Short mmCIF file of C-alpha atoms in Angstrom, two decimals:
data_model
loop_
_atom_site.label_atom_id
_atom_site.label_comp_id
_atom_site.label_asym_id
_atom_site.label_seq_id
_atom_site.Cartn_x
_atom_site.Cartn_y
_atom_site.Cartn_z
CA MET K 1 -88.71 109.05 193.07
CA ARG K 2 -90.73 105.82 192.95
CA SER K 3 -91.43 104.38 189.51
CA SER K 4 -94.87 103.20 188.39
CA LEU K 5 -93.37 100.61 186.04
CA SER K 6 -93.78 96.88 186.59
CA ARG K 7 -91.12 95.31 188.79
CA SER K 8 -91.67 91.76 187.54
CA GLN K 9 -91.63 92.31 183.78
CA THR K 10 -88.57 91.18 181.84
CA THR K 11 -87.64 91.87 178.22
CA THR K 12 -85.46 89.69 176.03
CA LYS K 13 -84.68 89.29 172.35
CA THR K 14 -83.97 85.97 170.68
CA VAL K 15 -80.56 85.67 169.04
CA ILE K 16 -80.16 82.97 166.39
CA GLU K 17 -76.84 81.68 165.08
CA THR K 18 -76.86 80.89 161.36
CA GLU K 19 -74.51 80.29 158.46
CA TYR K 20 -76.57 82.83 156.50
CA GLY K 21 -76.21 86.60 156.42
CA VAL K 22 -77.82 88.75 159.10
CA VAL K 23 -79.01 92.37 159.29
CA ALA K 24 -79.62 94.02 162.68
CA ALA K 25 -81.45 97.35 162.48
CA GLN K 26 -83.56 99.70 164.59
CA HIS K 27 -86.55 98.90 162.36
CA SER K 28 -87.49 95.29 161.66
CA LEU K 29 -88.81 96.03 158.15
CA ALA K 30 -85.55 97.72 157.22
CA ALA K 31 -83.64 94.69 158.54
CA GLU K 32 -85.92 92.49 156.47
CA VAL K 33 -85.10 94.52 153.34
CA GLY K 34 -81.39 93.99 153.95
CA ALA K 35 -81.90 90.26 154.52
CA GLN K 36 -83.85 90.01 151.26
CA VAL K 37 -80.96 91.62 149.42
CA LEU K 38 -78.57 89.08 150.92
CA ALA K 39 -80.92 86.24 149.97
CA ALA K 40 -81.02 87.57 146.38
CA GLY K 41 -77.23 87.28 146.10
CA GLY K 42 -76.21 90.73 147.26
CA ASN K 43 -73.28 91.30 149.58
CA ALA K 44 -73.08 93.24 152.86
CA VAL K 45 -72.61 96.53 150.99
CA ASP K 46 -75.73 95.97 148.87
CA ALA K 47 -77.71 95.12 151.99
CA ALA K 48 -76.41 98.23 153.78
CA VAL K 49 -77.41 100.52 150.90
CA ALA K 50 -80.91 99.07 150.73
CA THR K 51 -81.30 99.19 154.52
CA SER K 52 -80.05 102.79 154.63
CA PHE K 53 -82.69 104.10 152.25
CA ALA K 54 -85.47 101.92 153.69
CA ILE K 55 -84.88 102.96 157.30
CA GLY K 56 -84.82 106.62 156.24
CA VAL K 57 -88.43 106.19 155.12
CA LEU K 58 -89.49 104.01 158.05
CA GLU K 59 -87.88 106.22 160.74
CA PRO K 60 -88.07 109.68 159.12
CA TRP K 61 -87.35 111.40 162.44
CA MET K 62 -84.06 109.53 162.83
CA SER K 63 -82.33 109.67 159.45
CA GLY K 64 -82.90 109.98 155.73
CA PRO K 65 -81.40 111.30 152.48
CA ALA K 66 -80.90 114.75 154.01
CA GLY K 67 -78.78 113.44 156.90
CA GLY K 68 -75.17 112.37 157.43
CA GLY K 69 -73.05 109.83 159.26
CA ALA K 70 -70.25 107.31 158.86
CA LEU K 71 -69.59 103.57 158.71
CA MET K 72 -66.98 100.88 159.06
CA LEU K 73 -66.60 98.22 156.40
CA TRP K 74 -64.86 94.85 156.72
CA ARG K 75 -63.74 93.19 153.48
CA ALA K 76 -63.32 89.48 154.18
CA GLU K 77 -61.48 88.85 150.92
CA ASP K 78 -58.82 91.44 151.77
CA GLY K 79 -58.88 90.96 155.54
CA LYS K 80 -59.03 94.74 155.86
CA ALA K 81 -61.22 97.36 157.49
CA GLN K 82 -62.10 100.69 155.87
CA ALA K 83 -63.86 103.79 157.13
CA LEU K 84 -66.34 105.80 155.08
CA ASN K 85 -67.20 109.26 156.35
CA TYR K 86 -70.30 110.94 154.94
CA GLY K 87 -70.67 113.49 157.71
CA MET K 88 -72.42 116.81 157.28
CA ARG K 89 -70.67 120.12 156.62
CA SER K 90 -71.71 123.72 157.19
CA PRO K 91 -72.64 125.75 154.09
CA ALA K 92 -69.79 127.92 152.79
CA ALA K 93 -71.90 131.09 153.02
CA LEU K 94 -72.74 130.55 156.68
CA ASP K 95 -71.84 133.66 158.70
CA PRO K 96 -71.36 133.16 162.47
CA ALA K 97 -72.59 136.74 162.95
CA ASN K 98 -76.06 135.49 161.95
CA TYR K 99 -76.10 133.34 165.09
CA PRO K 100 -75.87 135.95 167.87
CA LEU K 101 -75.94 134.82 171.48
CA SER K 102 -79.08 135.80 173.37
CA GLY K 103 -77.50 135.94 176.82
CA ALA K 104 -80.31 133.71 178.09
CA GLY K 105 -78.09 130.87 179.30
CA GLN K 106 -77.90 127.45 177.76
CA ALA K 107 -79.87 126.18 174.78
CA GLY K 108 -82.46 123.50 175.37
CA ASP K 109 -81.62 120.77 172.87
CA LEU K 110 -78.81 118.19 172.62
CA PHE K 111 -75.79 120.30 173.58
CA PRO K 112 -75.33 122.83 176.40
CA TRP K 113 -74.25 125.61 174.05
CA GLU K 114 -74.91 129.23 174.84
CA HIS K 115 -78.41 130.07 173.66
CA VAL K 116 -78.62 131.61 170.18
CA VAL K 117 -81.31 134.16 169.30
CA ASP K 118 -84.42 132.37 167.97
CA ASP K 119 -82.61 129.01 168.21
CA ARG K 120 -81.27 129.66 164.72
CA ASN K 121 -78.61 126.96 165.13
CA LEU K 122 -81.08 124.37 166.44
CA GLN K 123 -84.21 124.60 164.36
CA GLY K 124 -85.41 125.94 161.03
CA ALA K 125 -83.62 126.40 157.71
CA THR K 126 -80.69 128.26 159.30
CA SER K 127 -79.74 125.04 161.13
CA ILE K 128 -79.41 122.94 157.96
CA ALA K 129 -76.00 121.57 156.93
CA VAL K 130 -74.87 119.92 153.70
CA PRO K 131 -76.18 116.31 153.79
CA GLY K 132 -73.94 113.32 153.06
CA VAL K 133 -75.88 110.04 153.32
CA VAL K 134 -76.80 109.74 149.64
CA ASP K 135 -73.29 110.44 148.38
CA GLY K 136 -71.87 108.02 150.94
CA MET K 137 -74.16 105.24 149.76
CA GLY K 138 -73.42 106.06 146.14
CA LYS K 139 -69.66 105.89 146.63
CA MET K 140 -69.78 102.68 148.66
CA HIS K 141 -72.02 101.01 146.07
CA ALA K 142 -69.83 102.15 143.17
CA ARG K 143 -66.75 100.62 144.78
CA TYR K 144 -68.09 97.42 146.34
CA GLY K 145 -71.73 96.82 145.36
CA LYS K 146 -72.86 93.86 143.24
CA MET K 147 -76.56 94.48 142.65
CA PRO K 148 -78.01 97.31 140.50
CA TRP K 149 -78.33 100.64 142.34
CA ALA K 150 -81.96 101.15 141.32
CA GLU K 151 -82.92 97.70 142.59
CA LEU K 152 -81.53 98.52 146.03
CA LEU K 153 -83.69 101.66 146.30
CA THR K 154 -86.89 99.88 145.24
CA PRO K 155 -87.97 98.75 148.75
CA ALA K 156 -87.60 102.29 150.13
CA ILE K 157 -89.64 103.65 147.21
CA GLU K 158 -92.37 101.09 147.86
CA PHE K 159 -92.45 101.92 151.59
CA ALA K 160 -92.80 105.62 150.76
CA GLN K 161 -95.56 104.95 148.25
CA GLU K 162 -97.40 102.95 150.90
CA GLY K 163 -96.89 105.64 153.56
CA LEU K 164 -95.59 105.27 157.11
CA LEU K 165 -97.91 103.32 159.39
CA VAL K 166 -98.63 105.37 162.53
CA ASP K 167 -98.62 102.77 165.28
CA TRP K 168 -98.41 103.60 168.99
CA TYR K 169 -94.63 104.08 168.88
CA ALA K 170 -94.68 106.37 165.85
CA ALA K 171 -97.50 108.38 167.43
CA LEU K 172 -95.46 108.71 170.63
CA ILE K 173 -92.39 109.97 168.75
CA ILE K 174 -94.41 112.49 166.74
CA ALA K 175 -96.25 113.66 169.86
CA SER K 176 -92.94 114.36 171.60
CA THR K 177 -92.04 116.97 168.97
CA THR K 178 -95.46 118.34 167.95
CA ARG K 179 -94.85 121.96 168.98
CA ALA K 180 -91.59 122.18 167.02
CA LEU K 181 -93.04 120.46 163.93
CA ALA K 182 -95.95 122.89 163.92
CA GLN K 183 -93.54 125.78 163.23
CA ASP K 184 -92.85 124.55 159.69
CA SER K 185 -95.97 124.32 157.53
CA ASP K 186 -94.60 121.48 155.42
CA ALA K 187 -93.51 119.45 158.46
CA ALA K 188 -96.93 120.05 160.00
CA GLN K 189 -98.67 118.92 156.83
CA LEU K 190 -96.63 115.71 156.70
CA PHE K 191 -96.67 114.66 160.37
CA LEU K 192 -99.54 116.42 162.17
CA GLU K 193 -103.34 116.45 162.08
CA ASP K 194 -104.86 119.89 162.63
CA GLY K 195 -101.70 120.95 164.43
CA GLN K 196 -101.76 117.90 166.73
CA TRP K 197 -100.06 114.52 166.60
CA PRO K 198 -101.80 111.75 164.62
CA THR K 199 -104.15 109.84 166.90
CA ILE K 200 -104.64 106.10 166.98
CA THR K 201 -108.29 105.11 166.62
CA GLY K 202 -109.07 103.47 169.93
CA TRP K 203 -107.31 100.84 171.99
CA THR K 204 -108.53 97.85 170.01
CA ALA K 205 -109.16 99.29 166.53
CA LEU K 206 -107.33 97.69 163.60
CA ALA K 207 -107.80 100.57 161.15
CA GLU K 208 -104.52 101.77 159.62
CA LYS K 209 -103.40 105.38 159.65
CA ARG K 210 -100.50 106.28 157.35
CA LEU K 211 -98.47 109.37 156.57
CA ASP K 212 -98.44 110.57 152.97
CA GLN K 213 -94.84 110.06 151.80
CA SER K 214 -95.63 110.14 148.08
CA VAL K 215 -93.39 113.18 147.42
CA GLN K 216 -90.44 111.39 148.98
CA ALA K 217 -91.27 108.30 146.92
CA ALA K 218 -90.93 110.36 143.73
CA SER K 219 -87.60 111.79 144.93
CA LEU K 220 -86.23 108.35 145.74
CA GLN K 221 -87.34 107.16 142.31
CA GLN K 222 -85.38 110.03 140.80
CA LEU K 223 -82.29 108.96 142.77
CA ALA K 224 -82.83 105.39 141.59
CA ASP K 225 -83.07 106.48 137.96
CA LYS K 226 -80.35 109.14 137.86
CA GLY K 227 -77.95 108.02 140.58
CA ALA K 228 -76.76 109.41 143.90
CA ARG K 229 -75.12 112.53 142.50
CA ASP K 230 -78.47 113.86 141.27
CA LEU K 231 -78.94 115.18 144.79
CA TYR K 232 -75.64 117.04 144.49
CA GLU K 233 -75.49 118.06 140.86
CA GLY K 234 -78.95 117.56 139.35
CA ASP K 235 -82.57 118.63 139.43
CA LEU K 236 -83.32 116.96 142.75
CA GLY K 237 -80.59 118.94 144.48
CA GLU K 238 -81.72 122.16 142.81
CA ALA K 239 -85.23 121.63 144.14
CA MET K 240 -84.05 120.89 147.68
CA VAL K 241 -81.68 123.87 147.78
CA LYS K 242 -84.40 126.18 146.48
CA ASP K 243 -86.72 125.03 149.27
CA VAL K 244 -84.08 125.60 151.95
CA GLN K 245 -83.24 129.08 150.66
CA ALA K 246 -86.93 130.00 150.48
CA LYS K 247 -87.16 129.20 154.19
CA GLY K 248 -84.14 131.34 155.08
CA GLY K 249 -81.21 128.90 154.87
CA CYS K 250 -77.92 129.52 153.06
CA LEU K 251 -77.39 126.05 151.55
CA SER K 252 -76.29 126.40 147.91
CA MET K 253 -75.78 124.20 144.88
CA GLN K 254 -72.07 124.95 145.10
CA ASP K 255 -72.14 123.41 148.59
CA MET K 256 -73.83 120.35 147.13
CA ARG K 257 -71.56 120.03 144.11
CA SER K 258 -68.41 120.31 146.21
CA TYR K 259 -69.53 117.69 148.73
CA HIS K 260 -67.90 114.25 148.56
CA ALA K 261 -67.99 111.44 151.10
CA HIS K 262 -64.55 109.92 151.53
CA PHE K 263 -62.97 106.58 152.34
CA ALA K 264 -60.15 106.49 154.87
CA ASP K 265 -57.89 103.99 156.56
CA ALA K 266 -59.37 102.64 159.76
CA LEU K 267 -58.12 103.75 163.15
CA THR K 268 -56.70 100.34 164.08
CA PHE K 269 -55.31 99.49 167.51
CA ALA K 270 -54.73 96.55 169.86
CA TYR K 271 -56.64 96.01 173.08
CA ARG K 272 -55.35 93.17 175.29
CA GLU K 273 -55.65 90.08 173.04
CA SER K 274 -58.00 91.80 170.60
CA GLN K 275 -57.84 94.27 167.73
CA PHE K 276 -60.26 97.08 166.92
CA HIS K 277 -60.97 99.14 163.83
CA ALA K 278 -62.71 102.47 164.39
CA LEU K 279 -63.42 105.74 162.63
CA PRO K 280 -60.60 108.29 162.44
CA GLY K 281 -60.99 112.07 162.43
CA LEU K 282 -63.88 114.18 163.71
CA THR K 283 -65.86 111.25 165.08
CA ALA K 284 -66.04 109.32 168.34
CA GLY K 285 -63.47 106.80 167.09
CA PRO K 286 -60.51 108.50 168.84
CA THR K 287 -62.62 108.81 172.01
CA PHE K 288 -63.38 105.08 171.86
CA ARG K 289 -59.68 104.26 171.50
CA HIS K 290 -58.80 106.51 174.46
CA ALA K 291 -61.44 104.86 176.67
CA LEU K 292 -60.20 101.35 175.86
CA GLY K 293 -56.60 102.47 176.46
CA VAL K 294 -57.50 103.38 180.05
CA MET K 295 -59.67 100.29 180.51
CA GLU K 296 -56.77 98.10 179.38
CA GLN K 297 -54.73 99.10 182.44
CA ALA K 298 -57.38 97.84 184.86
CA ASN K 299 -57.86 94.39 186.31
CA MET K 300 -61.24 92.85 185.38
CA PRO K 301 -61.54 89.63 187.37
CA GLY K 302 -64.34 87.11 187.08
CA ALA K 303 -66.30 85.32 184.39
CA VAL K 304 -68.78 88.17 184.07
CA PRO K 305 -68.37 91.96 184.38
CA GLY K 306 -68.22 92.90 188.04
CA ALA K 307 -67.26 95.90 190.15
CA GLY K 308 -63.72 95.96 188.76
CA ALA K 309 -64.94 96.05 185.19
CA PHE K 310 -67.53 98.77 185.73
CA THR K 311 -65.23 101.05 187.68
CA ALA K 312 -62.74 100.62 184.82
CA TYR K 313 -65.44 101.52 182.29
CA ALA K 314 -66.31 104.65 184.26
CA ALA K 315 -62.65 105.71 184.56
CA GLY K 316 -61.90 105.08 180.90
CA LEU K 317 -64.95 106.91 179.60
CA LYS K 318 -64.52 109.90 181.92
CA SER K 319 -60.88 110.25 180.84
CA ALA K 320 -61.79 109.89 177.17
CA TYR K 321 -64.49 112.56 177.33
CA ALA K 322 -62.22 114.98 179.16
CA ASP K 323 -59.68 114.58 176.36
CA ARG K 324 -62.36 114.94 173.68
CA GLN K 325 -63.65 118.18 175.15
CA ALA K 326 -60.16 119.60 175.48
CA HIS K 327 -58.90 118.75 172.01
CA MET K 328 -61.87 118.07 169.71
CA GLY K 329 -64.25 120.74 170.88
CA HIS K 330 -66.54 121.33 173.84
CA ASP K 331 -69.40 119.12 172.79
CA GLY K 332 -71.07 118.06 176.00
CA GLU K 333 -74.67 116.89 175.78
CA ALA K 334 -77.56 118.31 177.74
CA PRO K 335 -79.03 115.93 180.34
CA GLY K 336 -81.98 113.91 179.06
CA ALA K 337 -81.53 115.06 175.47
CA GLU K 338 -82.85 112.80 172.74
CA GLY K 339 -80.62 112.26 169.70
CA CYS K 340 -82.07 111.55 166.28
CA THR K 341 -79.87 108.78 164.95
CA THR K 342 -80.19 105.24 163.69
CA HIS K 343 -77.72 102.39 163.51
CA PHE K 344 -77.63 99.04 161.75
CA SER K 345 -75.06 96.30 161.20
CA VAL K 346 -74.75 93.68 158.47
CA VAL K 347 -72.77 90.47 158.01
CA ASP K 348 -73.06 88.32 154.89
CA ARG K 349 -72.34 84.64 154.28
CA ASP K 350 -68.76 85.40 153.27
CA GLY K 351 -68.03 87.35 156.45
CA ASN K 352 -68.12 90.86 154.94
CA MET K 353 -69.46 93.38 157.46
CA VAL K 354 -70.88 96.90 157.50
CA THR K 355 -71.63 98.78 160.71
CA GLN K 356 -73.36 102.03 159.83
CA THR K 357 -74.66 105.08 161.69
CA GLN K 358 -76.74 107.79 160.03
CA THR K 359 -78.51 110.76 161.56
CA LEU K 360 -80.48 113.99 161.22
CA LEU K 361 -78.93 114.97 164.60
CA SER K 362 -81.95 116.15 166.65
CA ILE K 363 -85.20 114.25 166.54
CA PHE K 364 -86.79 115.31 163.22
CA GLY K 365 -83.56 117.24 162.52
CA SER K 366 -84.30 120.89 161.79
CA ARG K 367 -88.06 120.16 161.94
CA VAL K 368 -88.13 121.44 158.36
CA VAL K 369 -89.45 119.47 155.41
CA SER K 370 -88.39 120.27 151.85
CA PRO K 371 -91.79 120.34 150.08
CA SER K 372 -90.34 119.62 146.64
CA THR K 373 -88.49 116.47 147.75
CA GLY K 374 -90.40 115.30 150.83
CA PHE K 375 -87.11 115.02 152.75
CA VAL K 376 -86.87 115.87 156.45
CA MET K 377 -83.85 118.17 156.68
CA ASN K 378 -81.00 117.81 159.17
CA ASN K 379 -79.93 120.38 161.77
CA GLY K 380 -76.21 119.67 161.55
CA ILE K 381 -75.33 123.29 162.41
CA MET K 382 -76.20 122.43 166.01
CA TRP K 383 -73.03 120.32 166.19
CA PHE K 384 -70.98 123.55 166.29
CA ASP K 385 -70.30 125.69 169.35
CA PRO K 386 -71.81 129.16 168.65
CA VAL K 387 -69.13 130.78 170.84
CA GLN K 388 -66.17 131.76 168.68
CA GLY K 389 -62.52 130.96 169.40
CA ARG K 390 -63.02 127.32 170.37
CA PRO K 391 -61.92 124.13 168.54
CA ASN K 392 -65.48 123.36 167.41
CA SER K 393 -66.71 126.94 166.84
CA LEU K 394 -69.29 127.66 164.18
CA ALA K 395 -67.89 128.63 160.77
CA GLY K 396 -68.72 128.27 157.09
CA GLY K 397 -67.55 125.29 155.03
CA LYS K 398 -66.51 123.29 158.11
CA PRO K 399 -67.04 119.56 158.78
CA CYS K 400 -69.20 118.65 161.75
CA LEU K 401 -67.74 116.90 164.82
CA MET K 402 -69.85 113.73 165.12
CA ASN K 403 -70.53 111.39 168.03
CA VAL K 404 -70.94 108.32 165.79
CA CYS K 405 -68.85 105.27 166.74
CA PRO K 406 -69.28 102.18 164.55
CA VAL K 407 -66.48 99.68 165.29
CA ILE K 408 -65.23 96.31 164.13
CA GLY K 409 -63.54 94.10 166.70
CA GLU K 410 -61.58 90.86 166.42
CA LYS K 411 -60.46 88.22 168.90
CA ASN K 412 -59.30 84.75 167.87
CA ASP K 413 -62.05 83.23 165.71
CA THR K 414 -64.60 85.94 166.55
CA ARG K 415 -65.27 89.17 164.68
CA PHE K 416 -68.07 91.62 165.46
CA ALA K 417 -69.46 94.88 164.12
CA PHE K 418 -71.06 97.11 166.76
CA GLY K 419 -72.51 100.59 166.83
CA ALA K 420 -75.37 102.53 168.38
CA SER K 421 -77.61 105.54 168.24
CA GLY K 422 -78.00 107.90 171.17
CA GLY K 423 -75.73 110.93 170.77
CA ARG K 424 -73.10 111.13 173.51
CA LYS K 425 -74.36 107.85 174.97
CA ILE K 426 -73.00 105.96 171.97
CA VAL K 427 -69.36 105.59 173.05
CA SER K 428 -70.33 104.24 176.49
CA ALA K 429 -72.45 101.51 174.93
CA VAL K 430 -69.96 100.53 172.25
CA ALA K 431 -67.01 100.47 174.66
CA GLN K 432 -68.83 98.24 177.14
CA LEU K 433 -70.24 95.89 174.51
CA SER K 434 -66.74 95.57 173.07
CA SER K 435 -65.38 94.67 176.51
CA PHE K 436 -68.17 92.17 177.11
CA ALA K 437 -67.26 90.43 173.83
CA THR K 438 -63.48 90.46 174.31
CA ASP K 439 -62.70 90.59 178.05
CA PHE K 440 -65.48 88.17 178.97
CA ASP K 441 -65.92 86.28 175.68
CA MET K 442 -69.68 86.86 175.72
CA ASP K 443 -71.74 85.84 172.74
CA LEU K 444 -74.02 88.44 171.18
CA ALA K 445 -77.09 87.54 173.24
CA ALA K 446 -75.23 87.78 176.54
CA ALA K 447 -73.53 91.05 175.59
CA PHE K 448 -76.71 92.81 174.49
CA HIS K 449 -78.73 91.69 177.51
CA GLN K 450 -76.00 92.65 179.98
CA ALA K 451 -76.81 95.75 182.06
CA ARG K 452 -74.63 98.81 181.35
CA ILE K 453 -73.73 102.23 182.70
CA ASP K 454 -73.66 105.51 180.80
CA VAL K 455 -70.84 108.03 181.11
CA SER K 456 -71.41 110.94 178.77
CA GLY K 457 -68.88 113.54 179.84
CA GLY K 458 -70.49 114.93 182.99
CA GLU K 459 -69.70 114.10 186.57
CA ARG K 460 -72.76 111.92 187.11
CA ILE K 461 -72.92 108.30 185.99
CA MET K 462 -76.19 106.67 184.94
CA ALA K 463 -76.33 103.04 186.05
CA ASP K 464 -78.83 100.34 185.16
CA GLU K 465 -80.65 99.57 188.41
CA SER K 466 -80.45 95.83 187.65
CA LEU K 467 -76.66 95.84 188.15
CA PRO K 468 -75.55 93.92 191.28
CA PRO K 469 -75.45 95.97 194.52
CA ASP K 470 -71.69 95.60 194.84
CA VAL K 471 -71.24 97.16 191.38
CA ILE K 472 -73.47 100.10 192.30
CA SER K 473 -71.61 100.51 195.61
CA ALA K 474 -68.20 100.48 193.91
CA LEU K 475 -69.33 103.11 191.40
CA THR K 476 -70.95 105.27 194.10
CA ALA K 477 -67.72 105.23 196.11
CA GLU K 478 -65.95 107.05 193.25
CA HIS K 479 -68.64 108.99 191.35
CA PRO K 480 -72.08 110.55 191.70
CA VAL K 481 -74.46 107.83 190.47
CA THR K 482 -78.10 107.81 189.43
CA THR K 483 -79.78 104.45 188.91
CA THR K 484 -82.53 103.88 186.38
CA ARG K 485 -83.92 101.10 184.22
CA ARG K 486 -83.88 100.42 180.51
CA THR K 487 -87.25 101.46 179.08
CA VAL K 488 -88.90 101.75 175.69
CA PHE K 489 -89.14 105.54 175.97
CA PRO K 490 -87.16 107.55 176.77
CA TYR K 491 -83.79 105.84 176.41
CA ALA K 492 -81.49 106.41 179.39
CA PHE K 493 -78.81 104.45 177.54
CA ALA K 494 -77.76 104.19 173.90
CA CYS K 495 -79.60 101.97 171.43
CA PRO K 496 -77.05 99.52 169.94
CA ALA K 497 -77.25 97.13 167.00
CA GLY K 498 -74.59 94.58 166.18
CA VAL K 499 -73.62 91.43 164.36
CA MET K 500 -71.07 88.76 165.25
CA ARG K 501 -69.29 86.03 163.30
CA ARG K 502 -67.91 83.20 165.43
CA LYS K 503 -66.52 79.95 164.00
CA GLY K 504 -68.22 80.66 160.69
CA MET K 505 -71.66 81.25 162.25
CA ASN K 506 -73.39 84.66 162.17
CA SER K 507 -75.72 86.29 164.67
CA GLY K 508 -77.31 89.71 165.20
CA CYS K 509 -79.10 91.65 167.93
CA THR K 510 -80.52 95.11 168.64
CA GLU K 511 -81.27 97.01 171.85
CA ILE K 512 -83.61 94.74 173.79
CA MET K 513 -85.99 97.62 174.69
CA SER K 514 -86.37 98.86 171.11
CA PRO K 515 -89.94 97.95 170.05
CA TRP K 516 -89.09 98.14 166.33
CA GLY K 517 -85.50 96.90 166.32
CA ASP K 518 -84.74 93.39 165.11
CA ALA K 519 -82.12 91.12 163.59
CA ILE K 520 -83.27 89.23 160.48
CA HIS K 521 -81.29 86.53 158.72
CA GLU K 522 -81.66 85.82 155.05
CA GLN K 523 -83.14 82.34 155.51
CA GLU K 524 -86.12 83.92 157.32
CA VAL K 525 -87.15 85.87 154.23
CA THR K 526 -86.90 82.87 151.87
CA GLN K 527 -89.04 80.47 153.90
#
């Protein structure tokens, strides 16, 4: 099929090296918030907390207080990496019998599960899992934060009071999910206009159109005043749970009270002359380690990644996904599916790092809004296989198997913190970026502009059409291959964000095609 896109257009992002701290995030204003925290004397943890809440307001379809995720933390003073898991969990009262199979084949969202009657596991209140983001941020701040909790939430509150600006990209995202949003009256009231997506007033008009996020602003203010556990033990949680139950969900206050994000030792392993620290447990960390273990056995000649490198990437990722599906649950992703996840990475002047992924799972999560809190609710139940008797089968009180893969890598005088959004595409991106940085000693700019492939568990490989012909030929000789280009929408590849510290200098970069993503250093916000 011939593309209508320009063949001469190129896209690049400027990467600056600085002695100051840097925040790289999928939304430039969220990155700016984190950089302002660093400039005010906060550390990487403070910046991550502030960025987390801000980006949940600025990208409400990607993440927010009613989502989950995980992160990796590097403590420069201790020379140690830690994992923090704040993944979602199914409500204890969830009964798999309430998710009967329809017999109509596969479902139509992220995963190729058997279709459930009325899509009860994909959309609506019955798809909502126990959220973890807020508790995760609260626990990380309590252990390592320097600045006052309430101060870190202030930018997010101000963004919500102002309301989300509906530019062309926001309008495009909302338009892509209009029919699903229309099924929940509160989601429709927040995001739609007369049942349609918000329109932009003409090609050249400068008038602003904003979403009313005042209810969420009040909820965030309550979290700022009363602390993170108010969502789990206080009035805010009571209000959210009441909303979910009124819409047919089984989330309870006991689920909220019993939820606790947890720190864990990193999954640390050697790779050639490098060392990596990844997430353990029900994440993509073990899959990442498996992929690099296979890649390590291959010869990757040359100063830049060539045919040998990319065939090794394909072999390692295919092997890793086969193992994941056999032992961690059959969690293959449907072709062309759009995940609803965000990622950002932070490095401060002292070399502390946070690489953090948070998600609602599908775009706009469950497509349900809690009217009392203004929060867009997750659809974490979709992470489970509705067919019983499998490793990842749906059950009550069970942690979700996540695809998130934030990693910290080290080689000689270089340390980096990478991660990405994009569902099953995440591991492919993080594994290749990690190889670019360690096998080929690329700086951040070179690594993030380098063309990649995607291997997401199926037979077919997606390859960037800008890769050299000999690379495409080598891949095609061993696998079915489809070539495509990196575009603004939709994303054929994951959307990474990373920071790097080399010889005491910091840098950051985001996916070059992301129209909102940016890396901001603290000196930029003080000039």
